[in-house]
Structures are given as structure tokens and as C-alpha cells.
XYZ file of C-alpha atoms in Angstrom:
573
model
C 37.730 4.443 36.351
C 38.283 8.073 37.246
C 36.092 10.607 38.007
C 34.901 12.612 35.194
C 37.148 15.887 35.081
C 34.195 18.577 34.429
C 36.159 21.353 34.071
C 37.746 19.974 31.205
C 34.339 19.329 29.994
C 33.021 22.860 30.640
C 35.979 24.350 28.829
C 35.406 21.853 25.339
C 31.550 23.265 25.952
C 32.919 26.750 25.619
C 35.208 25.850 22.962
C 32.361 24.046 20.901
C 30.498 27.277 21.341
C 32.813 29.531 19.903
C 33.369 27.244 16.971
C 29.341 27.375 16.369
C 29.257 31.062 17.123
C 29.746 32.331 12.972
C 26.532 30.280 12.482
C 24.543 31.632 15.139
C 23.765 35.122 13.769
C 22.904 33.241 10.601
C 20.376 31.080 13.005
C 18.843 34.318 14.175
C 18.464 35.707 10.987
C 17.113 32.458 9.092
C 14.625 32.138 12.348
C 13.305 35.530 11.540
C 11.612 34.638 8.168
C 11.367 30.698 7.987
C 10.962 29.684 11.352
C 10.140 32.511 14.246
C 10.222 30.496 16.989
C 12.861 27.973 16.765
C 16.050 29.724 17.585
C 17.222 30.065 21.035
C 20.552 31.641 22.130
C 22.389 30.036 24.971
C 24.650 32.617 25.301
C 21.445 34.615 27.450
C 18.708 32.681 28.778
C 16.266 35.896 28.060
C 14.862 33.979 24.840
C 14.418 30.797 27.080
C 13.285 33.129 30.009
C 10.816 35.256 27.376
C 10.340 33.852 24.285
C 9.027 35.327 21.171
C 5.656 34.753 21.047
C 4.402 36.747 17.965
C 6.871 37.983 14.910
C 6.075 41.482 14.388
C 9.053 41.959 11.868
C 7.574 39.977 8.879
C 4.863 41.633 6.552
C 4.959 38.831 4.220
C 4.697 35.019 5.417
C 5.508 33.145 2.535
C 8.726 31.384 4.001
C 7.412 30.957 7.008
C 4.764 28.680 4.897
C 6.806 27.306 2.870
C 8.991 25.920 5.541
C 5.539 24.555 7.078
C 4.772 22.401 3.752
C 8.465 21.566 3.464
C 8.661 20.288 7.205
C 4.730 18.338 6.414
C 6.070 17.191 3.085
C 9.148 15.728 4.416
C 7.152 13.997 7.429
C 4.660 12.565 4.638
C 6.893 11.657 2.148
C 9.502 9.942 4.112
C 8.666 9.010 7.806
C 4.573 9.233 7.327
C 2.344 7.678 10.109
C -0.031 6.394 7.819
C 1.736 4.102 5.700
C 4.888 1.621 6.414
C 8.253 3.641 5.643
C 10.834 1.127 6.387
C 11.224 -2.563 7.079
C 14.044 -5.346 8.531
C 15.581 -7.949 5.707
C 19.128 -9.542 6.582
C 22.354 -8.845 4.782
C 23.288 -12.799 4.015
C 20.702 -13.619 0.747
C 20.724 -17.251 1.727
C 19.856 -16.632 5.428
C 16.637 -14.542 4.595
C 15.598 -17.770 2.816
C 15.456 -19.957 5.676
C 12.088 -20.844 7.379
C 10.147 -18.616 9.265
C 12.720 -15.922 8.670
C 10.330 -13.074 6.398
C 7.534 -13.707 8.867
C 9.851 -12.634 12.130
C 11.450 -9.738 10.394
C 8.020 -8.701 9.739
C 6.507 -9.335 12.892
C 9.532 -6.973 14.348
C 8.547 -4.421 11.924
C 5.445 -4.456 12.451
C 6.028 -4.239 16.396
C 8.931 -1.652 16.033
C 6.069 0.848 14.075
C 3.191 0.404 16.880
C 6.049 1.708 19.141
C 6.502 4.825 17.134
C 2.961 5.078 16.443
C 2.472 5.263 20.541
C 5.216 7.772 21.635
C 5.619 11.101 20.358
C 8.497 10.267 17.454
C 6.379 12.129 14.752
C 5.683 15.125 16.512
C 9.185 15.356 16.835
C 10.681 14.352 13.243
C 7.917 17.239 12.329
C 10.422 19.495 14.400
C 13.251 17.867 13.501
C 12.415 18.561 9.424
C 11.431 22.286 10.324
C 15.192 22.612 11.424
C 16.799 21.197 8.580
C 14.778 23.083 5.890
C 15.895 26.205 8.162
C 19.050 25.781 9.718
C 20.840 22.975 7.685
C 21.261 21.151 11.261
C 18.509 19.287 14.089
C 19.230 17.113 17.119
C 16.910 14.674 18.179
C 17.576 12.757 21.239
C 15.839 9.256 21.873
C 15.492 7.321 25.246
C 13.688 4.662 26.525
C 12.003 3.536 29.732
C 9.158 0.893 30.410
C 6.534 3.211 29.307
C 7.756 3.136 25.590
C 10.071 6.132 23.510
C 10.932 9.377 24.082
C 12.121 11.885 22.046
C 13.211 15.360 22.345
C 14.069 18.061 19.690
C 16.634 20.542 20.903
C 16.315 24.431 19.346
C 18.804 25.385 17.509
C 21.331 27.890 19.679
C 21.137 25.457 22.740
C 23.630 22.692 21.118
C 26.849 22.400 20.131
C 28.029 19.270 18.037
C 31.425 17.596 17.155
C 32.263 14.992 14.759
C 34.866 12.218 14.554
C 37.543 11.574 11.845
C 34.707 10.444 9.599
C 32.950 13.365 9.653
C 30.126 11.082 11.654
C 28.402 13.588 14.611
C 29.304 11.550 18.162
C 29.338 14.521 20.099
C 27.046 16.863 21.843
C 26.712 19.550 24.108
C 23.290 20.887 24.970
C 21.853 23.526 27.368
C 19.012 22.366 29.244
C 17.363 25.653 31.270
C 15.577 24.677 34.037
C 13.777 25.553 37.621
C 14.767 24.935 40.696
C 11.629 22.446 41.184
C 12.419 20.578 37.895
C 16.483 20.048 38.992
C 15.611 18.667 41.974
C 13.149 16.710 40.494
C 15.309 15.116 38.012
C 18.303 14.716 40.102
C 17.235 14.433 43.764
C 18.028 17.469 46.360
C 21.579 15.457 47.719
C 23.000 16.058 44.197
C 21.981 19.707 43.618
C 24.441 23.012 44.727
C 22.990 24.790 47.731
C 22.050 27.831 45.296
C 18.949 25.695 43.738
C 18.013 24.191 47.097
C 17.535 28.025 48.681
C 15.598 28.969 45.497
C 13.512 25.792 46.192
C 12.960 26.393 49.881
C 11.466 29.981 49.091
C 8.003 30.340 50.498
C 6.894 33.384 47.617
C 6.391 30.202 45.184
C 10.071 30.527 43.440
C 11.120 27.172 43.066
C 9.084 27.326 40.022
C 10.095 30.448 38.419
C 13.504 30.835 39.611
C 15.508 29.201 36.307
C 19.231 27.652 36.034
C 21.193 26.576 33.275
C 22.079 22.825 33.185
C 24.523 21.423 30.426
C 24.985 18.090 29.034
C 27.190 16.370 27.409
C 27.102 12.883 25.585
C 30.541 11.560 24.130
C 32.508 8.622 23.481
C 34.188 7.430 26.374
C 37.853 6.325 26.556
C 38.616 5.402 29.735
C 36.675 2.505 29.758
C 37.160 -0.855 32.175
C 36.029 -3.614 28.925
C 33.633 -5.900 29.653
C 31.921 -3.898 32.816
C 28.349 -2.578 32.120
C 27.973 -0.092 34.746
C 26.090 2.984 33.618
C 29.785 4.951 34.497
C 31.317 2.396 31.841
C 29.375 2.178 29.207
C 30.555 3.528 25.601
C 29.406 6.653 25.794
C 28.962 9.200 28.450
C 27.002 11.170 29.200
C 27.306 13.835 32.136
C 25.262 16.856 33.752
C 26.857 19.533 35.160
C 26.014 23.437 36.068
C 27.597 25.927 37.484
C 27.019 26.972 40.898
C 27.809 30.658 41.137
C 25.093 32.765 42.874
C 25.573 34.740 38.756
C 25.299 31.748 36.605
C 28.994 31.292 36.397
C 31.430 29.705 39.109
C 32.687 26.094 39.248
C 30.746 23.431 37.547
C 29.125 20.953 39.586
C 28.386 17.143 38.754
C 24.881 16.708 38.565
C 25.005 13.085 37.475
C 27.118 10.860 35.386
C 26.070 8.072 33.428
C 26.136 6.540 29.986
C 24.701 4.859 26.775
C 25.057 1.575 25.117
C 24.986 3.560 21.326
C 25.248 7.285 20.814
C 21.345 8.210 21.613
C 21.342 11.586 19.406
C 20.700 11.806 16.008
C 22.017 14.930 14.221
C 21.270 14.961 10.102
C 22.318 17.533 8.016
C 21.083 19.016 4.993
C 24.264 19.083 2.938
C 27.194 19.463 4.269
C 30.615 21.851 2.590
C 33.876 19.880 3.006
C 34.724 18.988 6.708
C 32.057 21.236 8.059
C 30.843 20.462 11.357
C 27.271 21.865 10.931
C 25.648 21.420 7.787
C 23.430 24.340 5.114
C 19.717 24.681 4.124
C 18.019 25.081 1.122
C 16.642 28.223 3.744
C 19.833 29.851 3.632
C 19.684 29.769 -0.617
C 16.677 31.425 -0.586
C 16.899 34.131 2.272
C 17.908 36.910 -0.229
C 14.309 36.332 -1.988
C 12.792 36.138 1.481
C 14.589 39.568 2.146
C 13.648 41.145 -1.255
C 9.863 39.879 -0.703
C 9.634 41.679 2.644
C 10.813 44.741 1.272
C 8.842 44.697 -1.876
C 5.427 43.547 0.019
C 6.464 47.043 2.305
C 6.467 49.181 -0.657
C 3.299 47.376 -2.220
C 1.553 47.968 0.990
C 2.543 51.622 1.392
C 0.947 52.446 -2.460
C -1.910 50.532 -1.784
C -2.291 52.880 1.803
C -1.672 55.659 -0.355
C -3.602 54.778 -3.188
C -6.457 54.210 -0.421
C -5.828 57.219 1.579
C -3.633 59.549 -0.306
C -1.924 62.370 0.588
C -4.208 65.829 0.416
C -3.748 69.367 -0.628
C -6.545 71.250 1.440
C -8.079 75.314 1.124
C -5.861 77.265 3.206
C -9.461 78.738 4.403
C -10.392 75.313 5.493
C -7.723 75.197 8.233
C -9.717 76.518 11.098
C -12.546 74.343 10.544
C -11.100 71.486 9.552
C -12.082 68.932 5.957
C -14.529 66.423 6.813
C -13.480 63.078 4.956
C -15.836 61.033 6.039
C -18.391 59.077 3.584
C -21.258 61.793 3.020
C -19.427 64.732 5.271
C -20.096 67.833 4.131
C -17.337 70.487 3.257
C -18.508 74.171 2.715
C -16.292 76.215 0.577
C -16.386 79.413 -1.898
C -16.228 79.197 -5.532
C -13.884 81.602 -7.656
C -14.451 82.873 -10.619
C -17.260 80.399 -11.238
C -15.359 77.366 -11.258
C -16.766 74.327 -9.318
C -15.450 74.816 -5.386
C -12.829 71.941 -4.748
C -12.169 71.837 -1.032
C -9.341 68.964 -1.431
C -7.432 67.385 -3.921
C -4.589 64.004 -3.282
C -1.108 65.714 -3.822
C -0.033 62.234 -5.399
C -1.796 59.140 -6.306
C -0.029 56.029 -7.887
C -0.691 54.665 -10.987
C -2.835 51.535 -11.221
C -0.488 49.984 -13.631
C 2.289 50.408 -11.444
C 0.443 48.604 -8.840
C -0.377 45.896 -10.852
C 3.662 45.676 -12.031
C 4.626 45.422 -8.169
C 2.490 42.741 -7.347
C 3.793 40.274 -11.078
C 7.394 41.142 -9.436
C 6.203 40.215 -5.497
C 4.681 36.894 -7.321
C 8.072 36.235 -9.409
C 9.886 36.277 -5.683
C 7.937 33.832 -4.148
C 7.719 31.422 -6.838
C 11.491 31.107 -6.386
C 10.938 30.669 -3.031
C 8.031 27.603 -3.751
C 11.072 26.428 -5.822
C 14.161 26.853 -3.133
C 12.163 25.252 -0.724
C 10.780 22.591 -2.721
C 6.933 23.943 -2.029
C 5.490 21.971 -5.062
C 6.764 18.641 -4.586
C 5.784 18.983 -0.701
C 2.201 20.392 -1.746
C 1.741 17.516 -3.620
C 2.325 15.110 -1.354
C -0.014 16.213 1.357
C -2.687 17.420 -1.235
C -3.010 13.631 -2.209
C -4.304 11.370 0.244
C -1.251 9.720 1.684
C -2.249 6.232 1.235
C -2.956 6.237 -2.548
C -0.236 8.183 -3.829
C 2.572 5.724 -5.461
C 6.139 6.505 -6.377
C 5.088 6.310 -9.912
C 2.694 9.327 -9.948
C 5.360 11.604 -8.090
C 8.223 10.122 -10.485
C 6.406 11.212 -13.352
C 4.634 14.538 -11.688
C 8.208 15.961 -10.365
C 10.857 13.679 -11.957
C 13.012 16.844 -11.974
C 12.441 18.025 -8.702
C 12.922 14.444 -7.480
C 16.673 14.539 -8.813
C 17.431 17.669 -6.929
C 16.129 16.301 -3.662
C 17.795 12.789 -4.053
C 20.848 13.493 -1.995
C 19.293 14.422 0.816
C 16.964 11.539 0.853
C 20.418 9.681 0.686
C 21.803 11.673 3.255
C 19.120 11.311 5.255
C 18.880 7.695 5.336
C 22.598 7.351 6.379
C 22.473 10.243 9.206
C 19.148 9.806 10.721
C 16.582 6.795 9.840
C 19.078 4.012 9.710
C 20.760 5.234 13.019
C 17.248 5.759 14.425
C 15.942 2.427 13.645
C 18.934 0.401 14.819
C 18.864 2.445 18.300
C 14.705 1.714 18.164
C 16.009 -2.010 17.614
C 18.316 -2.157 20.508
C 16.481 -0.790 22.784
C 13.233 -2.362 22.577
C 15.394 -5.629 22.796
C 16.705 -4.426 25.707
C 13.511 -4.112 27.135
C 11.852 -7.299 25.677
C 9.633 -5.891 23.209
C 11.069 -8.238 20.651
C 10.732 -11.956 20.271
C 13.881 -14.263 19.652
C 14.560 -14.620 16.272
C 14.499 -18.541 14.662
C 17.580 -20.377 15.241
C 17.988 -20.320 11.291
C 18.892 -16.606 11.505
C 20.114 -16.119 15.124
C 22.938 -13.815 15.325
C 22.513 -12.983 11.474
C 23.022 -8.979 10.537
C 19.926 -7.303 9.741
C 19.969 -4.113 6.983
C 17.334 -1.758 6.885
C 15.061 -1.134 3.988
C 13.594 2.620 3.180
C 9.804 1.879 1.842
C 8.887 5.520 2.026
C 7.334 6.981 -0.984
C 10.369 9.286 -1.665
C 12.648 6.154 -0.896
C 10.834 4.173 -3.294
C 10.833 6.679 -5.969
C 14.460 7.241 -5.996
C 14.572 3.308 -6.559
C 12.036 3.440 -9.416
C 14.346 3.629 -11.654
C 15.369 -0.725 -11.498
C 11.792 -1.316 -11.456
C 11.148 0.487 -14.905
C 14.137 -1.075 -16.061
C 12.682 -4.755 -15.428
C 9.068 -3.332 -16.875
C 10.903 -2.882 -19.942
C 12.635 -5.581 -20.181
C 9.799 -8.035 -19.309
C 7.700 -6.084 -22.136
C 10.677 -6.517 -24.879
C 10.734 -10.082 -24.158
C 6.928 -11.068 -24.150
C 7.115 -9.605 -27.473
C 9.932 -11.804 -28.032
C 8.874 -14.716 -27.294
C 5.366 -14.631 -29.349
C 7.852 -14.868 -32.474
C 10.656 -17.020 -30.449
C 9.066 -19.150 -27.862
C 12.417 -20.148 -26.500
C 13.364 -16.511 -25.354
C 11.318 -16.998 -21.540
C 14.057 -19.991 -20.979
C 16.484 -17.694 -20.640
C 14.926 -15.371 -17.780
C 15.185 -16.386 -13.965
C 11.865 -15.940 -12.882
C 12.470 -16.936 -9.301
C 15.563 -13.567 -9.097
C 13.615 -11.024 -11.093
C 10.490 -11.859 -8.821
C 12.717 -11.307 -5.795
C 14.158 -8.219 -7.248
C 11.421 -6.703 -8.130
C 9.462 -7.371 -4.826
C 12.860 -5.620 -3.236
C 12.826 -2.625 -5.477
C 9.004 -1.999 -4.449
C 9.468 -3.208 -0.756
C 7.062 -5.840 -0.778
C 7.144 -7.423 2.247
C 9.366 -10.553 2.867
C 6.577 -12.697 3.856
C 4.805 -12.534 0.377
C 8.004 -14.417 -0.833
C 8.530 -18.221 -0.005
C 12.041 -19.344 0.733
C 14.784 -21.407 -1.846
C 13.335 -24.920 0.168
C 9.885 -24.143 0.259
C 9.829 -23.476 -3.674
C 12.118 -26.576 -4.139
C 9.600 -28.548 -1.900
C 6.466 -27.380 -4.656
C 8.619 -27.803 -7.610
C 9.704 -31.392 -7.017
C 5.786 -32.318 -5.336
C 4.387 -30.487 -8.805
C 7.604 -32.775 -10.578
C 5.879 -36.142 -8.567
C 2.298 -34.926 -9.464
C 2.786 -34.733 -13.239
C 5.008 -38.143 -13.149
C 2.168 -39.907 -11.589
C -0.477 -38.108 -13.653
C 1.472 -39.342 -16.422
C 2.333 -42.995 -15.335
C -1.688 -42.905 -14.695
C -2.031 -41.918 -18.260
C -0.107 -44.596 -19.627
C -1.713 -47.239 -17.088
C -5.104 -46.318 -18.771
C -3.829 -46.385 -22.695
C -2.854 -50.055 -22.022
C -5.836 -51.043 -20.216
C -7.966 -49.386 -22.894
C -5.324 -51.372 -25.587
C -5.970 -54.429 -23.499
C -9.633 -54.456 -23.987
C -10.014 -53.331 -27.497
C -7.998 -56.309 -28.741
C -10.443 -58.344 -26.156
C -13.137 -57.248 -27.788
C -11.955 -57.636 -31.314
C -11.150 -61.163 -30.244
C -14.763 -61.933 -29.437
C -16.127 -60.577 -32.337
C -13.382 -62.914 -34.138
C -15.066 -66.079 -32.180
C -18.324 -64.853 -32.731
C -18.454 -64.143 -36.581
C -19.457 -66.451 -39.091
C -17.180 -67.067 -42.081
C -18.531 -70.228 -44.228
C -21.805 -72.047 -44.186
C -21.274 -74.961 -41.673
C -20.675 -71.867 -39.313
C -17.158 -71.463 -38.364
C -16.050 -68.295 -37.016
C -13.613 -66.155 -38.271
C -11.240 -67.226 -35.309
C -12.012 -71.019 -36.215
C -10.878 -70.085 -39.665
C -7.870 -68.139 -39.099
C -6.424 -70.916 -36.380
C -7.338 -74.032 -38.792
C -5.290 -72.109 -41.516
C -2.114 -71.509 -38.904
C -2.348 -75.113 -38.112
C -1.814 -75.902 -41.848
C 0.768 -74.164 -41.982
């Protein structure tokens, strides 16, 4: 295979960058009121170098809140750590029924979600949601070592993605900026350019201040030899570079060059316009309101300060001495004409029902912001512990809000959790975190089921539709008793238990419920053949007992029985 050509890779960076550039004032601005310190520019490593610690633009922080609840709402509602929020079934019907096949697909569940539980995924999806309710776009990168999962959120302004002919992300550049200590760290000191090895060897403590700009890039790879695992070989590639000018620029050098098995990023998007590369928020519908409320809560503030402390027309004779304002100061001045001495007046004072007017407008604003950002659904959701709220109280709390936010849940499923999970799959296979599967379902294709609360109440819709049914025909069937023959109890159990995400192991498979059908089959045969067995024994000795009576009766007076009597008259015959 050839050796990576990284200038052509440098100049598809650049390219990728100018592409991105019409969004990134949009980023800065966006970051200003929803998210303050999310957005960092990699065309200047001053906002890496010196971040922005405090926002001292904003007077009013309702987006920035609202983008808090959106980003918790999201994390509780649809990837929360305290209840299960996805789960393995196979796509073959008749291979999930085999034996022993819902207890391993929960066991891997089970297993896959104590391995998110122990790294730091949720920490990061709570970044990653942040950065789709603000920017319309996230990254999240996931590797894998021994120790467990790793992920990593990038900012937005340090990436740069590209998408193939389906519109599916496969492509990313990032800027990673680091110190001197750190690349040589991460890469050894044989592989770095001599301008990060004299910035390491400084004795004034450098090495960790001193920062460079390292780039990577993941992408499909082409040039492949099939059938040769090497990390150069595998599908995709993924190479670091920087460039090794004494200013930041010059030629790129290789740091390293390796690969991945599946595409290890995962890049979601809001919603997405056409063939757009980079996808829009429900932040940028709502940044006019954000805009208006900052302005508005300006001018609310400055008539409150001058409602407080207004402006003051003052005795001309007072100017030498000066107007004492302070509670009990004393002011001497002379009276004219007998009127009472006024030393100060305010020049203008607002009106308290204009106040009042200002502040029903300010709450108008940011209700519509609550609303663009989805604020009451969110609330909701964390307000109620997280364990006992079902997809029926949020169906019938915020059915309408819950139609607005279904394609993203959709969305989402397809861009992030279902590529998330299968890359969580492969690679704790890879590193034997998983047990073999039974030879029943060996090689079978699993699919991925979305148990989350907001997953489950977009599918609540089938389950009502069964609760009504079900309902019409009990009611049915008290008038027409032959109405229940017609349902299939064994499907509309299974489809139900699907549509709720009951767990596969509460279900038994086809053979197991054929096994109890036929033993319950043999059970009532034999209780039935025991049945009969005891009618003829109990026929058997009531006509032995009506035959003794027969001999033992009396019927004339030389005393012959009844049986004596009825035999002597069959023998006359």
C-alpha cells in the first residue's frame, strides 16, 4: 500500500474548512446566548489558548437555561442512566425463538449497559445534546482499550465533516491543540518535528505551555490490500499530521497512521435542509427571541435603575456644597415666597404601568423560547423521578409537543444510537467482553430496539391500538362467546411485549409453548381417561351391589329371594 499523501490530506482539510466557514459565524453567534462556552475557532488557537471563562455580553440567561434542560431532557428521556434505553432482538422472527436465545441477547444487554455505566459515555452524550440543541451538529468519537470506553466530544469550530453519496457523515477532520509534553506523549519523541522536541527540551518549564496544532483525519480508505488486517489496512483511516513551521504553517508532517475496523465517530444532526452537509437547531429558530429578550431585559433594567435612582434637577445654590442623598442626609436650603424649600426634584421618572407592560412583553419572549427549545417537555421529564415516569403519562401530558419532536427521535436513532451501539457491540467482542452466542443463533443479524421513554412513546400509538381492540372484543364476546377464537393470543402477546420493550426473556419460545401445550393436551387426556376409569368402576359396583340386595331379598313365604325368583321365571321361559 502507499504511503499516505498528506498534503493532499491537508489541502481537503482546508477545503472542508472553507465549505464550513458560512456556518461558523452562525456558531459564534448561537454560542453567545445558548451555549457560551462551546464554540471554538480553529482558524486561531487564542480561544483554545484563552478561553472564555465568564459571558459578560448576556443580561438575560434564559437560553442559556433552556439549552441546559433541553441537553438534561434529552439525556433523560432518551439515553438515561437510570433506566434501560435500548436492547438486542434478532432480525429472523423464527431464530429469536430458539432456545436460550432471549436470555443471551439479554445477558449482552445487560453487559453492554454496565460498560456505559463505567466509562464516561453520559457525560459526553450530555455534551453531545448541548450541541445539537445549539448548533444543529456534534461529533462524538468512541475508542476502546482494555480499561473499557472512551469517548470524546469535539467543540464545535474544531471539525470539519463530509458525507458520502447517501448523505451518511464518513468523514472527519478535527483539530486537536496540544503541548509539546502531550505530543510527545502520545506519539513518542522519534515521530515528532524537531520544533516540539526544542519546546520540550526547554528548562523555563515550556514543554507544558508551549501549544501546537495537531489535525486528524478519519476516512474511508481505498487503497486497501483485502483480506490484510494491519492497522495501515483497515477500512478506514485514520492519520495525524501537523505542520512543522517554526509559525504554525510549513509542510505537514506524519505523526502516525493507522485505522479502524467501522467509522468510530458519530455525527447526528438535528434536521438536516436538502444535501446539507451540517445540519440546523431548533437554537437557530429561536435566536431572534433570544436577541429581542436581551435587548428588552436592557431597557427593563435601565427604567428600573432609573426608576430607583432617577435623574435629578438640583438648586443652582446647592452646587458648591453639594445634595446629600443619602438615607437621613440633611440638605439646607432657603424657602421663597413661603413655599416649602425643595432642594431636588427627579427630572423624569417612569411610569409604574409601563414597567409592569415591559416585563408581560419580556415574559411573552421567553415563553416562545420554553416553546422553541422544547423547555416544557424537557422540564417534565427531569421534574419526575426518572424511574416512574411511563410513556403513557408524557403521551397524554405533551401529545402535541411529542409530534413535533418525533423526527428527531427518528433521526436520532438512525445517526447516532444505532451506530453507537453496533460500534459498542463490536468492540467489546473484540475485546472479549461478550460470550458466544448459542449455536441456534450463531451468525444470525441482530437489530436494535429503542426502550427509551421518548422511544417508547412514539410507539404508543400500536399499543393503544391493541388496548382497544382487546376492550371491543371482551365486550364482544360476553354476548358472542365465539369472538376470542378468532384472536392469536400467542402474536398479540408478542406484539405487545415488542411495542413496550419487554424483555425477550419474559417470552418463551414457539417449542417451549408447543412442549406445555401438548404436556397440558396429555394431562387433560389422562385426567379424562381417569375419569372414565372411575365412572365404570363406580357402574361396576352399583350393579354389584344391586345384585346382592337381589340375592338377599325375600319375595314369597318359603323365602326365595328376589334373584331366586327372577332366574326360576327365565328358566320357564
Amino acid at each position: 500500500m502507499a504511503a499516505v499523501d498528506v498534503h493532499a490530506l491537508n489541502r481537503r482539510y482546508q477545503s472542508l474548512r472553507d465549505e464550513r466557514s458560512p456556518w461558523d459565524s452562525a456558531y459564534a453567534d448561537l454560542a453567545l446566548h445558548f451555549s457560551p462556552t462551546k464554540y471554538r475557532s480553529d482558524a486561531s488557537s487564542d480561544t483554545t489558548r484563552n478561553p472564555q471563562i465568564l459571558n459578560s455580553r448576556l443580561v438575560d440567561s434564559t437560553g442559556v437555561l433552556d439549552m441546559r434542560t433541553l441537553a438534561a431532557g434529552m439525556q433523560g428521556g432518551m439515553t438515561s442512566p437510570a433506566r434501560p434505553w435500548f436492547k438486542l432482538t434478532l432480525q429472523d422472527e423464527e431464530a429469536l425463538s430458539a432456545p436460550d436465545a432471549g436470555k443471551w441477547l439479554d445477558d449482552v444487554t445487560s453487559r453492554m449497559q454496565a460498560v456505559l455505566h463505567r466509562s464516561n459515555f453520559y457525560n459526553a452524550a450530555h455534551a453531545l445534546y448541548s450541541d445539537l440543541g445549539t448548533f444543529g451538529t456534534g461529533l462524538m468519537i468512541e475508542v476502546a482499550d482494555w480499561d473499557g470506553l472512551h469517548f470524546f466530544v469535539v467543540n464545535a469550530g474544531e471539525y470539519a465533516i463530509d458525507t458520502n453519496e447517501m448523505n451518511v457523515v464518513d468523514t472527519f477532520f478535527r483539530r486537536i491543540n496540544m503541548t509539546a509534553r502531550q505530543i510527545i506523549q502520545e506519539f513518542g519523541e522519534e515521530k515528532v518535528p524537531n520544533i516540539v522536541k526544542t519546546a520540550a527540551k526547554y528548562k523555563t518549564g515550556n514543554a507544558s505551555t508551549t501549544r501546537f496544532d495537531v489535525i486528524q483525519a478519519v476516512y474511508p480508505r481505498k487503497d486497501r490490500t483485502y483480506g490484510k488486517m494491519t492497522s495501515s489496512n483497515m477500512p478506514f483511516a485514520s492519520v495525524y499530521w501537523m505542520l512543522a513551521g517554526t509559525d504554525g504553517q510549513g509542510a505537514p508532517h506524519v505523526l502516525r497512521e493507522s485505522g479502524f475496523d467501522e467509522f468510530p465517530a458519530f455525527a447526528p444532526r438535528w434536521d438536516v435542509s436538502g444535501n446539507d452537509v451540517y445540519g440546523r437547531s431548533p437554537a437557530m429558530d429561536v435566536l431572534p427571541d433570544c436577541r429581542m429578550l436581551q435587548s428588552m431585559t436592557t431597557t427593563l433594567l435601565k427604567t428600573l435603575h432609573k426608576n430607583a435612582d432617577p435623574p435629578m434637577s438640583v438648586m443652582a445654590s446647592l452646587k458648591s456644597v453639594g445634595l446629600d442623598l443619602r438615607p437621613g442626609g440633611e440638605n439646607f436650603v432657603d424657602t421663597f415666597d413661603g413655599r416649602p424649600p425643595t432642594a431636588a426634584q427627579p427630572i423624569q421618572q417612569p411610569n409604574a404601568q409601563s414597567i409592569q407592560y415591559t416585563q408581560a412583553a419580556i415574559q411573552d419572549v421567553r415563553q416562545k423560547l420554553h416553546d422553541g427549545l422544547y423547555a416544557d417537555l424537557f422540564k417534565m421529564l427531569i421534574s419526575n423521578d426518572r424511574r416512574q415516569i411511563t410513556a403513557t403519562e408524557i403521551e397524554a401530558r405533551e401529545q402535541e409537543k411529542m409530534i413535533l419532536i418525533g423526527p428527531v427521535v427518528e433521526r436520532l436513532q438512525k445517526e447516532f444510537f444505532e451506530p453507537l451501539i453496533q460500534r459498542t457491540f463490536n468492540l467489546m467482542r473484540r475485546y472479549d467482553f461478550i460470550p458466544e452466542p448459542p449455536e441456534s443463533i450463531s451468525g444470525a443479524p441482530l437489530r436494535i430496539e429503542f426502550v427509551s421513554v421518548l422511544a417508547q412513546a412514539q410507539r404508543l400509538v400500536s399499543t393503544s391500538g391493541i388496548d382497544q381492540f382487546m376492550a371491543f372484543a371482551l365486550n364482544m364476546s360476553q354476548a358472542f362467546p365465539q369472538v376470542m377464537d378468532v384472536i392469536d393470543v400467542e402474536y398479540t402477546i408478542s406484539d405487545y411485549a415488542e411495542a413496550v420493550g419487554a424483555p425477550k426473556g419474559m417470552l418463551r419460545s414457539s417449542e417451549e409453548i408447543a412442549a406445555i401445550q401438548q404436556a397440558q393436551a396429555e394431562a387433560q387426556q389422562q385426567a379424562a381417561q381417569q375419569q372414565q376409569a372411575m365412572a365404570a368402576a363406580q357402574q361396576v359396583q352399583n350393579l354389584t351391589g344391586a345384585a346382592k340386595n337381589l340375592g338377599q331379598a325375600t319375595v314369597g313365604a318359603d323365602g326365595q329371594t328376589a334373584l331366586e325368583a327372577i332366574i326360576g321365571g327365565m328358566g320357564g321361559l
